[in-house]
Amino acid sequence: MNDIAVLVNLRARRGSEGMGGLVQRFLPRARVALTRSLEEARAWISDTLRPNPPSLLLAGGGDGTITGLLNELRTAGVALPAIGVLPMGTGNAWARVTGAPRPAEALKQIAAVGERLPPLRPFSLVRVEGKVAPFAGTGWDAEMIQDFKNQLAASGPLRSTQAGLRGYLGAMFTRTVPRHVFGEGNPMVSVYNLGEPALTVDARGSVQPVPHGDKGALLYRGPAGVAGAATTPEWGFGFKAFPFAQAVPHRLSVRVYGAGVLEATRNMFRLWRGEHPLPHMHDWFVQRLRMDFDREVPFQMGGDVIGMRRSLEFDLAEESVQLVDWRQLSRMVHL
């Protein structure tokens, strides 16, 4: 395929200059950017992609890289191309969901399909404050991300030992959990439906209407350890935080988990596997909703903390993104 662009975030956990050589080897005609900052990526999009948008954009980095790239493309007025996620970050939620292999194998598979587009899988997007992401929310997840980054920053020469899943769990047990055990506990949240009548799932996982769940309805008022919306099942590391994310087309999957941090810790593996039902877990499928909190809470989009908020509106973005379906592609090229 002639019309391929490749962006690699060199600041991602597995980003490296060597990726340029791999791309040159497998995709010699691709337009390549090895970037160290959002500003460098923005300039490349403006100078290289906007005048001649690619049919396929391969993006190497974590969820924050992919989310930032999507928003920069939208801001630049570039129609979203098909995107192939190369797993180079920490969580790699979209990479895992689409079955992405190691970057070298991914490039080899793209080269194998020649002039054709690889198999694609559509994903809707969550929109908050004009930006889009595969998932967004607040609670322990946002705090853990910030605690993890603070822990990495303080690690110095031991930084590599604090990366990845081990670092996340370490941050959770040494920073996030103690702060909640000895702090003020979960915030209170009020969740309002702002769109079409809300749906939910029963104990068997079947989709059902929410009684009195019309536009303007109060869906929930109570404690929120985690509260967010997603269009993809995972948060990364295989954590199925939104197991019903694609159960209802053209709807956001919204969850509020109201248990305290000690109960959540006891149920950690059930939460990780996305088991259902769980006590204190609340699920809805909506087009748009608002969450009002009784205090400011940290908020993350696509794995990056963007600040403190007291009220948030989530809605389903008009546009969706087509991601390379690596599992299907792998089967195709290995026939």
GROMACS .gro file of C-alpha atoms in nm:
model
  335
    1MET     CA    1   0.000   0.000   0.000
    2ASN     CA    2   0.149   0.334  -0.104
    3ASP     CA    3  -0.052   0.556   0.124
    4ILE     CA    4   0.072   0.465   0.473
    5ALA     CA    5   0.192   0.696   0.749
    6VAL     CA    6   0.361   0.583   1.070
    7LEU     CA    7   0.396   0.780   1.393
    8VAL     CA    8   0.605   0.649   1.683
    9ASN     CA    9   0.604   0.816   2.023
   10LEU     CA   10   0.965   0.788   2.139
   11ARG     CA   11   0.855   0.870   2.495
   12ALA     CA   12   0.628   0.566   2.508
   13ARG     CA   13   0.753   0.279   2.721
   14ARG     CA   14   0.872   0.074   2.421
   15GLY     CA   15   0.929   0.357   2.174
   16SER     CA   16   1.273   0.363   2.014
   17GLU     CA   17   1.466   0.508   1.722
   18GLY     CA   18   1.503   0.153   1.593
   19MET     CA   19   1.139   0.160   1.483
   20GLY     CA   20   1.241   0.388   1.197
   21GLY     CA   21   1.464   0.115   1.059
   22LEU     CA   22   1.191  -0.147   1.094
   23VAL     CA   23   0.943   0.071   0.907
   24GLN     CA   24   1.199   0.136   0.633
   25ARG     CA   25   1.258  -0.238   0.603
   26PHE     CA   26   0.894  -0.346   0.576
   27LEU     CA   27   0.721  -0.032   0.444
   28PRO     CA   28   0.987   0.162   0.250
   29ARG     CA   29   0.738   0.410   0.099
   30ALA     CA   30   0.565   0.500   0.427
   31ARG     CA   31   0.581   0.854   0.568
   32VAL     CA   32   0.739   0.824   0.913
   33ALA     CA   33   0.753   1.050   1.218
   34LEU     CA   34   0.952   0.966   1.533
   35THR     CA   35   0.826   1.221   1.786
   36ARG     CA   36   0.916   1.314   2.142
   37SER     CA   37   0.638   1.565   2.210
   38LEU     CA   38   0.282   1.654   2.121
   39GLU     CA   39   0.415   1.965   1.945
   40GLU     CA   40   0.630   1.754   1.712
   41ALA     CA   41   0.335   1.527   1.633
   42ARG     CA   42   0.113   1.831   1.572
   43ALA     CA   43   0.364   1.984   1.329
   44TRP     CA   44   0.396   1.655   1.136
   45ILE     CA   45   0.018   1.624   1.107
   46SER     CA   46  -0.011   1.982   0.983
   47ASP     CA   47   0.283   1.972   0.741
   48THR     CA   48   0.267   1.614   0.614
   49LEU     CA   49  -0.077   1.460   0.670
   50ARG     CA   50  -0.316   1.750   0.623
   51PRO     CA   51  -0.211   1.823   0.261
   52ASN     CA   52  -0.228   1.451   0.172
   53PRO     CA   53  -0.417   1.238   0.428
   54PRO     CA   54  -0.310   0.872   0.447
   55SER     CA   55  -0.542   0.575   0.399
   56LEU     CA   56  -0.376   0.399   0.693
   57LEU     CA   57  -0.198   0.548   0.992
   58LEU     CA   58   0.008   0.316   1.212
   59ALA     CA   59   0.055   0.462   1.560
   60GLY     CA   60   0.316   0.336   1.805
   61GLY     CA   61   0.252   0.423   2.169
   62GLY     CA   62   0.009   0.370   2.453
   63ASP     CA   63  -0.355   0.473   2.488
   64GLY     CA   64  -0.257   0.831   2.563
   65THR     CA   65  -0.060   0.848   2.238
   66ILE     CA   66  -0.350   0.716   2.029
   67THR     CA   67  -0.602   0.941   2.204
   68GLY     CA   68  -0.382   1.247   2.156
   69LEU     CA   69  -0.330   1.157   1.790
   70LEU     CA   70  -0.703   1.127   1.724
   71ASN     CA   71  -0.768   1.467   1.878
   72GLU     CA   72  -0.484   1.633   1.689
   73LEU     CA   73  -0.617   1.493   1.360
   74ARG     CA   74  -0.965   1.627   1.441
   75THR     CA   75  -0.827   1.969   1.538
   76ALA     CA   76  -0.627   1.985   1.213
   77GLY     CA   77  -0.937   1.899   1.010
   78VAL     CA   78  -0.792   1.570   0.883
   79ALA     CA   79  -1.052   1.300   0.825
   80LEU     CA   80  -0.973   1.007   1.054
   81PRO     CA   81  -0.788   0.742   0.853
   82ALA     CA   82  -0.788   0.373   0.937
   83ILE     CA   83  -0.555   0.334   1.235
   84GLY     CA   84  -0.335   0.042   1.328
   85VAL     CA   85  -0.230   0.047   1.692
   86LEU     CA   86   0.127  -0.069   1.759
   87PRO     CA   87   0.164  -0.172   2.126
   88MET     CA   88   0.447   0.042   2.266
   89GLY     CA   89   0.286   0.198   2.572
   90THR     CA   90   0.208   0.087   2.923
   91GLY     CA   91  -0.159  -0.013   2.923
   92ASN     CA   92  -0.221  -0.067   2.550
   93ALA     CA   93  -0.599  -0.114   2.583
   94TRP     CA   94  -0.687  -0.069   2.215
   95ALA     CA   95  -0.385  -0.275   2.110
   96ARG     CA   96  -0.501  -0.566   2.327
   97VAL     CA   97  -0.864  -0.543   2.220
   98THR     CA   98  -0.768  -0.554   1.852
   99GLY     CA   99  -0.509  -0.831   1.904
  100ALA     CA  100  -0.202  -0.630   1.800
  101PRO     CA  101   0.119  -0.836   1.775
  102ARG     CA  102   0.466  -0.703   1.845
  103PRO     CA  103   0.549  -0.402   1.627
  104ALA     CA  104   0.789  -0.588   1.394
  105GLU     CA  105   0.530  -0.860   1.329
  106ALA     CA  106   0.260  -0.596   1.280
  107LEU     CA  107   0.466  -0.415   1.015
  108LYS     CA  108   0.538  -0.746   0.844
  109GLN     CA  109   0.166  -0.829   0.830
  110ILE     CA  110   0.075  -0.487   0.688
  111ALA     CA  111   0.340  -0.531   0.419
  112ALA     CA  112   0.197  -0.874   0.335
  113VAL     CA  113  -0.143  -0.735   0.226
  114GLY     CA  114   0.022  -0.525  -0.043
  115GLU     CA  115  -0.204  -0.257  -0.193
  116ARG     CA  116  -0.513  -0.357   0.006
  117LEU     CA  117  -0.636  -0.210   0.332
  118PRO     CA  118  -0.613  -0.464   0.615
  119PRO     CA  119  -0.932  -0.587   0.787
  120LEU     CA  120  -1.084  -0.311   0.999
  121ARG     CA  121  -1.303  -0.299   1.309
  122PRO     CA  122  -1.513   0.010   1.391
  123PHE     CA  123  -1.503   0.172   1.735
  124SER     CA  124  -1.725   0.452   1.860
  125LEU     CA  125  -1.570   0.727   2.071
  126VAL     CA  126  -1.649   0.895   2.402
  127ARG     CA  127  -1.656   1.275   2.379
  128VAL     CA  128  -1.591   1.501   2.678
  129GLU     CA  129  -1.522   1.876   2.662
  130GLY     CA  130  -1.484   1.856   2.284
  131LYS     CA  131  -1.218   1.581   2.292
  132VAL     CA  132  -1.258   1.211   2.211
  133ALA     CA  133  -1.118   0.892   2.366
  134PRO     CA  134  -1.193   0.520   2.392
  135PHE     CA  135  -1.263   0.563   2.764
  136ALA     CA  136  -1.281   0.846   3.015
  137GLY     CA  137  -1.371   0.884   3.378
  138THR     CA  138  -1.275   0.950   3.735
  139GLY     CA  139  -1.201   0.766   4.054
  140TRP     CA  140  -0.929   0.527   4.163
  141ASP     CA  141  -0.825   0.469   3.800
  142ALA     CA  142  -0.742   0.836   3.749
  143GLU     CA  143  -0.569   0.851   4.087
  144MET     CA  144  -0.371   0.535   4.013
  145ILE     CA  145  -0.251   0.680   3.682
  146GLN     CA  146  -0.131   0.995   3.856
  147ASP     CA  147   0.020   0.798   4.146
  148PHE     CA  148   0.197   0.572   3.896
  149LYS     CA  149   0.344   0.870   3.710
  150ASN     CA  150   0.452   1.035   4.036
  151GLN     CA  151   0.614   0.709   4.145
  152LEU     CA  152   0.801   0.682   3.813
  153ALA     CA  153   0.921   1.041   3.840
  154ALA     CA  154   1.061   0.971   4.187
  155SER     CA  155   1.226   0.640   4.090
  156GLY     CA  156   1.543   0.781   3.935
  157PRO     CA  157   1.779   0.502   3.821
  158LEU     CA  158   1.524   0.240   3.936
  159ARG     CA  159   1.263   0.372   3.689
  160SER     CA  160   1.263   0.055   3.476
  161THR     CA  161   1.168  -0.158   3.779
  162GLN     CA  162   0.862   0.060   3.843
  163ALA     CA  163   0.723   0.047   3.486
  164GLY     CA  164   0.438  -0.164   3.354
  165LEU     CA  165   0.185  -0.362   3.554
  166ARG     CA  166   0.418  -0.404   3.853
  167GLY     CA  167   0.447  -0.027   3.882
  168TYR     CA  168   0.072   0.026   3.856
  169LEU     CA  169  -0.001  -0.228   4.129
  170GLY     CA  170   0.277  -0.086   4.345
  171ALA     CA  171   0.133   0.264   4.312
  172MET     CA  172  -0.213   0.134   4.393
  173PHE     CA  173  -0.114  -0.050   4.713
  174THR     CA  174   0.138   0.204   4.845
  175ARG     CA  175  -0.031   0.531   4.745
  176THR     CA  176  -0.390   0.512   4.617
  177VAL     CA  177  -0.537   0.257   4.860
  178PRO     CA  178  -0.381   0.403   5.180
  179ARG     CA  179  -0.498   0.752   5.083
  180HIS     CA  180  -0.858   0.627   5.062
  181VAL     CA  181  -0.840   0.409   5.373
  182PHE     CA  182  -0.717   0.698   5.587
  183GLY     CA  183  -0.877   0.981   5.388
  184GLU     CA  184  -1.228   1.106   5.321
  185GLY     CA  185  -1.351   0.807   5.121
  186ASN     CA  186  -1.547   0.801   4.798
  187PRO     CA  187  -1.708   1.116   4.660
  188MET     CA  188  -2.084   1.122   4.605
  189VAL     CA  189  -2.212   1.144   4.248
  190SER     CA  190  -2.545   1.216   4.081
  191VAL     CA  191  -2.581   1.064   3.732
  192TYR     CA  192  -2.835   1.219   3.493
  193ASN     CA  193  -2.942   1.082   3.155
  194LEU     CA  194  -2.934   1.359   2.893
  195GLY     CA  195  -3.024   1.158   2.581
  196GLU     CA  196  -3.248   0.877   2.458
  197PRO     CA  197  -3.402   0.645   2.723
  198ALA     CA  198  -3.128   0.464   2.915
  199LEU     CA  199  -3.070   0.089   2.900
  200THR     CA  200  -2.900  -0.139   3.152
  201VAL     CA  201  -2.806  -0.508   3.196
  202ASP     CA  202  -2.978  -0.754   3.428
  203ALA     CA  203  -2.805  -1.015   3.644
  204ARG     CA  204  -2.778  -1.249   3.342
  205GLY     CA  205  -2.618  -0.978   3.128
  206SER     CA  206  -2.927  -0.920   2.912
  207VAL     CA  207  -2.992  -0.563   2.796
  208GLN     CA  208  -3.309  -0.410   2.948
  209PRO     CA  209  -3.472  -0.065   2.955
  210VAL     CA  210  -3.417   0.138   3.272
  211PRO     CA  211  -3.754   0.201   3.442
  212HIS     CA  212  -3.823   0.576   3.428
  213GLY     CA  213  -3.487   0.624   3.253
  214ASP     CA  214  -3.601   0.888   3.005
  215LYS     CA  215  -3.415   1.207   2.920
  216GLY     CA  216  -3.348   1.409   3.235
  217ALA     CA  217  -3.385   1.108   3.468
  218LEU     CA  218  -3.164   1.069   3.773
  219LEU     CA  219  -3.008   0.727   3.716
  220TYR     CA  220  -2.803   0.709   4.035
  221ARG     CA  221  -2.712   0.908   4.341
  222GLY     CA  222  -2.455   0.764   4.580
  223PRO     CA  223  -2.085   0.690   4.637
  224ALA     CA  224  -1.850   0.649   4.340
  225GLY     CA  225  -1.515   0.476   4.371
  226VAL     CA  226  -1.492   0.469   3.993
  227ALA     CA  227  -1.724   0.641   3.744
  228GLY     CA  228  -1.674   0.659   3.371
  229ALA     CA  229  -1.777   0.582   3.014
  230ALA     CA  230  -1.618   0.371   2.741
  231THR     CA  231  -1.665   0.227   2.395
  232THR     CA  232  -1.402  -0.045   2.442
  233PRO     CA  233  -1.400  -0.323   2.705
  234GLU     CA  234  -1.048  -0.278   2.844
  235TRP     CA  235  -0.846  -0.019   3.034
  236GLY     CA  236  -0.522  -0.199   2.955
  237PHE     CA  237  -0.324  -0.486   3.111
  238GLY     CA  238  -0.626  -0.706   3.034
  239PHE     CA  239  -0.841  -0.522   3.292
  240LYS     CA  240  -1.199  -0.559   3.156
  241ALA     CA  241  -1.331  -0.247   3.323
  242PHE     CA  242  -1.624  -0.216   3.077
  243PRO     CA  243  -1.715  -0.575   2.981
  244PHE     CA  244  -2.041  -0.463   2.814
  245ALA     CA  245  -1.886  -0.178   2.614
  246GLN     CA  246  -2.000  -0.309   2.276
  247ALA     CA  247  -2.322  -0.481   2.381
  248VAL     CA  248  -2.540  -0.197   2.247
  249PRO     CA  249  -2.432  -0.030   1.919
  250HIS     CA  250  -2.418   0.351   1.913
  251ARG     CA  251  -2.431   0.381   2.292
  252LEU     CA  252  -2.174   0.458   2.558
  253SER     CA  253  -2.116   0.198   2.826
  254VAL     CA  254  -2.129   0.383   3.159
  255ARG     CA  255  -2.032   0.230   3.494
  256VAL     CA  256  -2.032   0.352   3.852
  257TYR     CA  257  -1.876   0.133   4.120
  258GLY     CA  258  -1.992   0.241   4.462
  259ALA     CA  259  -1.799   0.010   4.696
  260GLY     CA  260  -1.524   0.128   4.926
  261VAL     CA  261  -1.159   0.076   4.846
  262LEU     CA  262  -1.111  -0.221   5.080
  263GLU     CA  263  -1.404  -0.412   4.928
  264ALA     CA  264  -1.272  -0.324   4.582
  265THR     CA  265  -0.931  -0.463   4.678
  266ARG     CA  266  -1.088  -0.788   4.799
  267ASN     CA  267  -1.277  -0.815   4.467
  268MET     CA  268  -0.983  -0.699   4.257
  269PHE     CA  269  -0.956  -1.013   4.043
  270ARG     CA  270  -1.330  -1.033   3.983
  271LEU     CA  271  -1.325  -0.669   3.876
  272TRP     CA  272  -1.020  -0.736   3.657
  273ARG     CA  273  -1.198  -1.019   3.475
  274GLY     CA  274  -1.513  -0.813   3.425
  275GLU     CA  275  -1.731  -1.056   3.620
  276HIS     CA  276  -2.103  -0.979   3.640
  277PRO     CA  277  -2.300  -0.921   3.853
  278LEU     CA  278  -2.099  -0.756   4.131
  279PRO     CA  279  -2.240  -0.580   4.438
  280HIS     CA  280  -2.235  -0.198   4.407
  281MET     CA  281  -2.170  -0.206   4.030
  282HIS     CA  282  -2.412  -0.003   3.818
  283ASP     CA  283  -2.427  -0.022   3.436
  284TRP     CA  284  -2.607   0.188   3.177
  285PHE     CA  285  -2.605   0.236   2.802
  286VAL     CA  286  -2.668   0.597   2.702
  287GLN     CA  287  -2.601   0.848   2.428
  288ARG     CA  288  -2.530   1.133   2.666
  289LEU     CA  289  -2.519   1.190   3.043
  290ARG     CA  290  -2.387   1.418   3.316
  291MET     CA  291  -2.214   1.333   3.642
  292ASP     CA  292  -2.219   1.588   3.926
  293PHE     CA  293  -1.983   1.524   4.219
  294ASP     CA  294  -1.988   1.668   4.571
  295ARG     CA  295  -1.620   1.765   4.539
  296GLU     CA  296  -1.357   1.803   4.272
  297VAL     CA  297  -1.224   1.472   4.141
  298PRO     CA  298  -0.930   1.379   3.912
  299PHE     CA  299  -1.037   1.306   3.556
  300GLN     CA  300  -0.865   1.094   3.289
  301MET     CA  301  -0.920   1.046   2.915
  302GLY     CA  302  -0.758   0.753   2.739
  303GLY     CA  303  -0.522   0.695   3.030
  304ASP     CA  304  -0.398   1.053   3.067
  305VAL     CA  305  -0.505   1.264   3.365
  306ILE     CA  306  -0.629   1.602   3.237
  307GLY     CA  307  -0.722   1.774   3.562
  308MET     CA  308  -0.979   1.812   3.839
  309ARG     CA  309  -1.352   1.840   3.767
  310ARG     CA  310  -1.671   1.868   3.973
  311SER     CA  311  -1.914   1.809   3.687
  312LEU     CA  312  -1.866   1.613   3.364
  313GLU     CA  313  -2.075   1.554   3.053
  314PHE     CA  314  -2.010   1.248   2.837
  315ASP     CA  315  -2.163   1.191   2.496
  316LEU     CA  316  -2.119   0.967   2.194
  317ALA     CA  317  -1.904   1.139   1.931
  318GLU     CA  318  -2.050   1.174   1.582
  319GLU     CA  319  -1.741   1.019   1.426
  320SER     CA  320  -1.604   0.672   1.486
  321VAL     CA  321  -1.263   0.526   1.410
  322GLN     CA  322  -1.172   0.218   1.206
  323LEU     CA  323  -0.895   0.019   1.375
  324VAL     CA  324  -0.690  -0.256   1.215
  325ASP     CA  325  -0.830  -0.592   1.327
  326TRP     CA  326  -0.496  -0.761   1.389
  327ARG     CA  327  -0.649  -1.098   1.477
  328GLN     CA  328  -0.828  -1.118   1.144
  329LEU     CA  329  -0.524  -0.987   0.959
  330SER     CA  330  -0.303  -1.249   1.122
  331ARG     CA  331  -0.536  -1.525   1.012
  332MET     CA  332  -0.543  -1.382   0.660
  333VAL     CA  333  -0.165  -1.358   0.613
  334HIS     CA  334  -0.096  -1.698   0.771
  335LEU     CA  335  -0.339  -1.895   0.554
   0.00000   0.00000   0.00000
